[in-house]
């Protein structure tokens, strides 16, 4: 549940759109500071 909430917060802040603009594709591994997650479009 906390992962879903975190994902919604990032999306709401425009992070998904910014990652897409920078070339992120479905399945890419994204690193933010010490966090790492899979980008799912």
PDB file of C-alpha atoms in Angstrom:
ATOM      1  CA  UNK A   1       0.000   0.000   0.000  1.00  0.00           C
ATOM      2  CA  UNK A   2       2.785   2.443   0.836  1.00  0.00           C
ATOM      3  CA  UNK A   3       4.461   1.801  -2.544  1.00  0.00           C
ATOM      4  CA  UNK A   4       1.202   2.594  -4.335  1.00  0.00           C
ATOM      5  CA  UNK A   5       0.810   5.802  -2.334  1.00  0.00           C
ATOM      6  CA  UNK A   6       4.399   6.820  -3.109  1.00  0.00           C
ATOM      7  CA  UNK A   7       3.785   6.163  -6.807  1.00  0.00           C
ATOM      8  CA  UNK A   8       0.637   8.312  -6.790  1.00  0.00           C
ATOM      9  CA  UNK A   9       2.500  11.124  -5.038  1.00  0.00           C
ATOM     10  CA  UNK A  10       5.291  11.084  -7.624  1.00  0.00           C
ATOM     11  CA  UNK A  11       2.758  11.065 -10.448  1.00  0.00           C
ATOM     12  CA  UNK A  12       0.869  13.963  -8.845  1.00  0.00           C
ATOM     13  CA  UNK A  13       4.079  15.979  -8.609  1.00  0.00           C
ATOM     14  CA  UNK A  14       4.719  15.474 -12.331  1.00  0.00           C
ATOM     15  CA  UNK A  15       7.682  13.137 -11.914  1.00  0.00           C
ATOM     16  CA  UNK A  16       6.285  10.570 -14.400  1.00  0.00           C
ATOM     17  CA  UNK A  17       5.919  13.229 -17.098  1.00  0.00           C
ATOM     18  CA  UNK A  18       9.407  14.599 -16.419  1.00  0.00           C
ATOM     19  CA  UNK A  19      10.916  11.113 -16.665  1.00  0.00           C
ATOM     20  CA  UNK A  20       9.119  10.476 -19.977  1.00  0.00           C
ATOM     21  CA  UNK A  21      10.405  13.812 -21.324  1.00  0.00           C
ATOM     22  CA  UNK A  22      13.920  12.661 -20.459  1.00  0.00           C
ATOM     23  CA  UNK A  23      13.474   9.386 -22.313  1.00  0.00           C
ATOM     24  CA  UNK A  24      12.326   6.946 -19.621  1.00  0.00           C
ATOM     25  CA  UNK A  25      10.579   3.903 -21.052  1.00  0.00           C
ATOM     26  CA  UNK A  26       8.458   1.168 -19.516  1.00  0.00           C
ATOM     27  CA  UNK A  27      10.681  -1.172 -17.504  1.00  0.00           C
ATOM     28  CA  UNK A  28      13.611   1.243 -17.091  1.00  0.00           C
ATOM     29  CA  UNK A  29      15.278   1.325 -13.680  1.00  0.00           C
ATOM     30  CA  UNK A  30      15.149   4.827 -12.193  1.00  0.00           C
ATOM     31  CA  UNK A  31      17.426   5.998  -9.377  1.00  0.00           C
ATOM     32  CA  UNK A  32      16.501   8.972  -7.169  1.00  0.00           C
ATOM     33  CA  UNK A  33      19.132   9.569  -4.510  1.00  0.00           C
ATOM     34  CA  UNK A  34      19.342   6.238  -2.670  1.00  0.00           C
ATOM     35  CA  UNK A  35      16.027   4.938  -4.039  1.00  0.00           C
ATOM     36  CA  UNK A  36      15.694   2.698  -7.075  1.00  0.00           C
ATOM     37  CA  UNK A  37      12.472   1.675  -8.798  1.00  0.00           C
ATOM     38  CA  UNK A  38      11.152   0.329 -12.087  1.00  0.00           C
ATOM     39  CA  UNK A  39       9.398   2.863 -14.311  1.00  0.00           C
ATOM     40  CA  UNK A  40       6.020   1.508 -15.360  1.00  0.00           C
ATOM     41  CA  UNK A  41       4.209   3.580 -17.924  1.00  0.00           C
TER      42      UNK A  41
END
